[in-house]
Amino acid sequence: MQINIVLNGKKIQEEIEPDMLLIDFVRNHGCKSVKRGCETSGCGLCTVFLDDKPVLSCSILAARVDGHKVTTLEGLKEEAEEFGAFIADQGAEQCGFCNPGMIMNALALFRENEFPNEEEIKEYLAGNLCRCSGYEGQLRGIQNFLAWKKEKRGEEVSCKL
């Protein structure tokens, strides 16, 4: 079957097998940030944006995205690098395997809620599995990033971690 999608801003028309998963499609197109983890929709490693909303690419057939826009971490390079530096600064990227999915979901959170509180951050990122850390480094990185954004805007920051 033939599909037409926009992947990271590039129009792609391709013949695919009807049972091809979106994760395989994007990886076949060089998007190696999209990782295969649990294959049961439980770890968040395969997160991509489908029409600017986070979805798990291991759970969606590529045929279902026909006519839609898919964005991976490769398509968000500047935004991801800016935020990712705060995660790295906290040593929260020990093996780095979970980082792409974690970053994709954090960016989605910031788009929905520019300055979430700690509870909102934890709730939003609950579906991301990290086997190396206790998530505290990621949480500190996110909080430091948000404090930096507020400071950059000239807003008062209540506490810096």
Coordinates of C-alpha atoms in Angstrom, one line a residue:
M1 CA 0.0 0.0 0.0
Q2 CA 1.2 3.5 -0.6
I3 CA 1.4 6.2 2.0
N4 CA 2.1 10.0 1.9
I5 CA 3.5 11.6 5.0
V6 CA 5.6 14.6 6.0
L7 CA 8.5 13.3 8.1
N8 CA 10.5 16.0 9.8
G9 CA 9.4 18.5 7.2
K10 CA 10.1 16.3 4.2
K11 CA 7.3 14.9 2.1
I12 CA 7.6 11.1 1.6
Q13 CA 5.6 8.9 -0.7
E14 CA 6.3 5.3 -0.3
E15 CA 5.0 1.8 -0.8
I16 CA 4.9 -0.1 2.5
E17 CA 3.6 -3.4 3.8
P18 CA 0.2 -3.0 5.5
D19 CA 1.5 -4.4 8.8
M20 CA 4.6 -2.0 9.0
L21 CA 4.8 -0.2 12.3
L22 CA 5.5 3.5 12.4
I23 CA 8.7 2.9 14.4
D24 CA 10.1 0.8 11.6
F25 CA 9.1 3.4 9.0
V26 CA 10.8 6.3 10.7
R27 CA 13.9 4.3 11.6
N28 CA 14.1 3.1 7.9
H29 CA 14.3 6.9 7.1
G30 CA 17.3 7.5 9.3
C31 CA 15.5 8.6 12.5
K32 CA 17.6 6.6 14.9
S33 CA 16.5 8.6 18.0
V34 CA 13.3 6.6 17.9
K35 CA 14.2 3.5 20.0
R36 CA 12.6 0.1 20.3
G37 CA 12.3 -0.7 24.0
C38 CA 9.4 -2.8 25.5
E39 CA 7.3 -3.1 22.3
T40 CA 4.2 -3.0 24.6
S41 CA 3.6 0.8 24.8
G42 CA 5.0 0.9 28.3
C43 CA 8.4 2.6 28.1
G44 CA 8.1 5.8 26.0
L45 CA 11.3 5.2 24.1
C46 CA 9.6 5.2 20.7
T47 CA 7.8 8.6 21.2
V48 CA 7.3 10.7 18.1
F49 CA 4.9 13.6 17.4
L50 CA 2.0 12.9 15.2
D51 CA 0.5 16.2 14.1
D52 CA 2.4 17.8 17.0
K53 CA 1.0 15.4 19.7
P54 CA 3.1 12.7 21.3
V55 CA 2.4 9.1 20.3
L56 CA 4.1 5.8 20.8
S57 CA 5.3 4.7 17.3
C58 CA 5.6 1.0 18.3
S59 CA 1.8 1.0 18.6
I60 CA 0.7 2.6 15.4
L61 CA 0.7 1.2 11.9
A62 CA 2.5 3.4 9.4
A63 CA -0.6 3.2 7.2
R64 CA -2.5 5.1 9.9
V65 CA -0.3 8.1 9.5
D66 CA -1.0 8.5 5.8
G67 CA -1.7 12.2 5.1
H68 CA -0.3 13.3 8.4
K69 CA 2.9 14.9 9.8
V70 CA 5.4 13.0 11.9
T71 CA 8.2 14.6 13.8
T72 CA 11.1 12.9 15.6
L73 CA 13.8 14.2 17.7
E74 CA 15.9 14.8 14.5
G75 CA 13.2 17.2 13.4
L76 CA 13.5 19.2 16.7
K77 CA 17.2 19.5 16.8
E78 CA 17.6 23.0 18.2
E79 CA 14.8 22.8 20.7
A80 CA 16.0 19.4 21.8
E81 CA 19.6 20.4 22.2
E82 CA 18.7 23.5 24.3
F83 CA 16.6 21.4 26.7
G84 CA 18.8 18.3 26.6
A85 CA 21.8 20.2 27.9
F86 CA 19.9 20.7 31.2
I87 CA 19.3 17.0 31.5
A88 CA 23.0 16.2 30.7
D89 CA 24.1 18.8 33.3
Q90 CA 22.3 16.8 36.0
G91 CA 24.0 13.6 34.9
A92 CA 20.6 12.2 34.1
E93 CA 21.7 10.6 30.8
Q94 CA 23.8 7.8 32.3
C95 CA 23.3 5.4 29.3
G96 CA 21.3 7.8 27.2
F97 CA 18.9 5.2 25.9
C98 CA 15.8 6.8 27.4
N99 CA 16.7 10.4 26.6
P100 CA 15.1 10.7 23.2
G101 CA 11.7 9.6 24.4
M102 CA 12.1 11.6 27.6
I103 CA 13.0 14.7 25.7
M104 CA 10.2 14.3 23.2
N105 CA 7.6 14.0 26.0
A106 CA 9.1 16.9 28.0
L107 CA 8.9 19.1 24.8
A108 CA 5.3 18.0 24.4
L109 CA 4.6 18.9 28.0
F110 CA 6.2 22.4 27.6
R111 CA 4.0 23.0 24.5
E112 CA 0.9 22.1 26.5
N113 CA 1.9 23.8 29.7
E114 CA 4.8 26.2 29.4
F115 CA 5.6 26.2 33.1
P116 CA 4.3 23.0 34.8
N117 CA 4.8 22.4 38.5
E118 CA 6.6 19.3 39.9
E119 CA 3.4 17.2 40.1
E120 CA 2.4 18.0 36.6
I121 CA 5.9 17.1 35.3
K122 CA 5.8 13.7 37.1
E123 CA 2.3 13.0 35.9
Y124 CA 3.1 13.8 32.3
L125 CA 6.4 11.8 32.2
A126 CA 5.0 8.8 34.1
G127 CA 5.1 6.7 30.9
N128 CA 8.9 7.0 30.4
L129 CA 11.0 4.2 31.6
C130 CA 14.6 4.8 32.7
R131 CA 16.5 1.9 34.1
C132 CA 19.6 3.9 35.1
S133 CA 18.3 6.6 37.4
G134 CA 15.7 7.3 39.9
Y135 CA 14.3 10.1 37.7
E136 CA 15.6 12.7 40.1
G137 CA 18.2 14.0 37.6
Q138 CA 15.7 14.3 34.9
L139 CA 13.3 16.2 37.2
R140 CA 16.1 18.5 38.4
G141 CA 17.1 19.1 34.7
I142 CA 13.5 20.0 33.8
Q143 CA 13.1 22.3 36.8
N144 CA 16.4 24.0 36.0
F145 CA 15.4 24.4 32.4
L146 CA 12.1 26.0 33.4
A147 CA 13.9 28.3 35.9
W148 CA 16.3 29.3 33.1
K149 CA 13.4 30.1 30.7
K150 CA 11.7 32.3 33.3
E151 CA 15.0 34.1 34.1
K152 CA 15.6 34.6 30.4
R153 CA 12.2 36.2 30.2
G154 CA 13.0 38.4 33.1
E155 CA 10.5 36.7 35.4
E156 CA 11.1 36.2 39.0
V157 CA 12.2 32.6 39.9
S158 CA 11.0 31.3 43.3
C159 CA 13.8 28.7 43.7
K160 CA 16.7 27.4 41.7
L161 CA 17.8 23.8 42.1

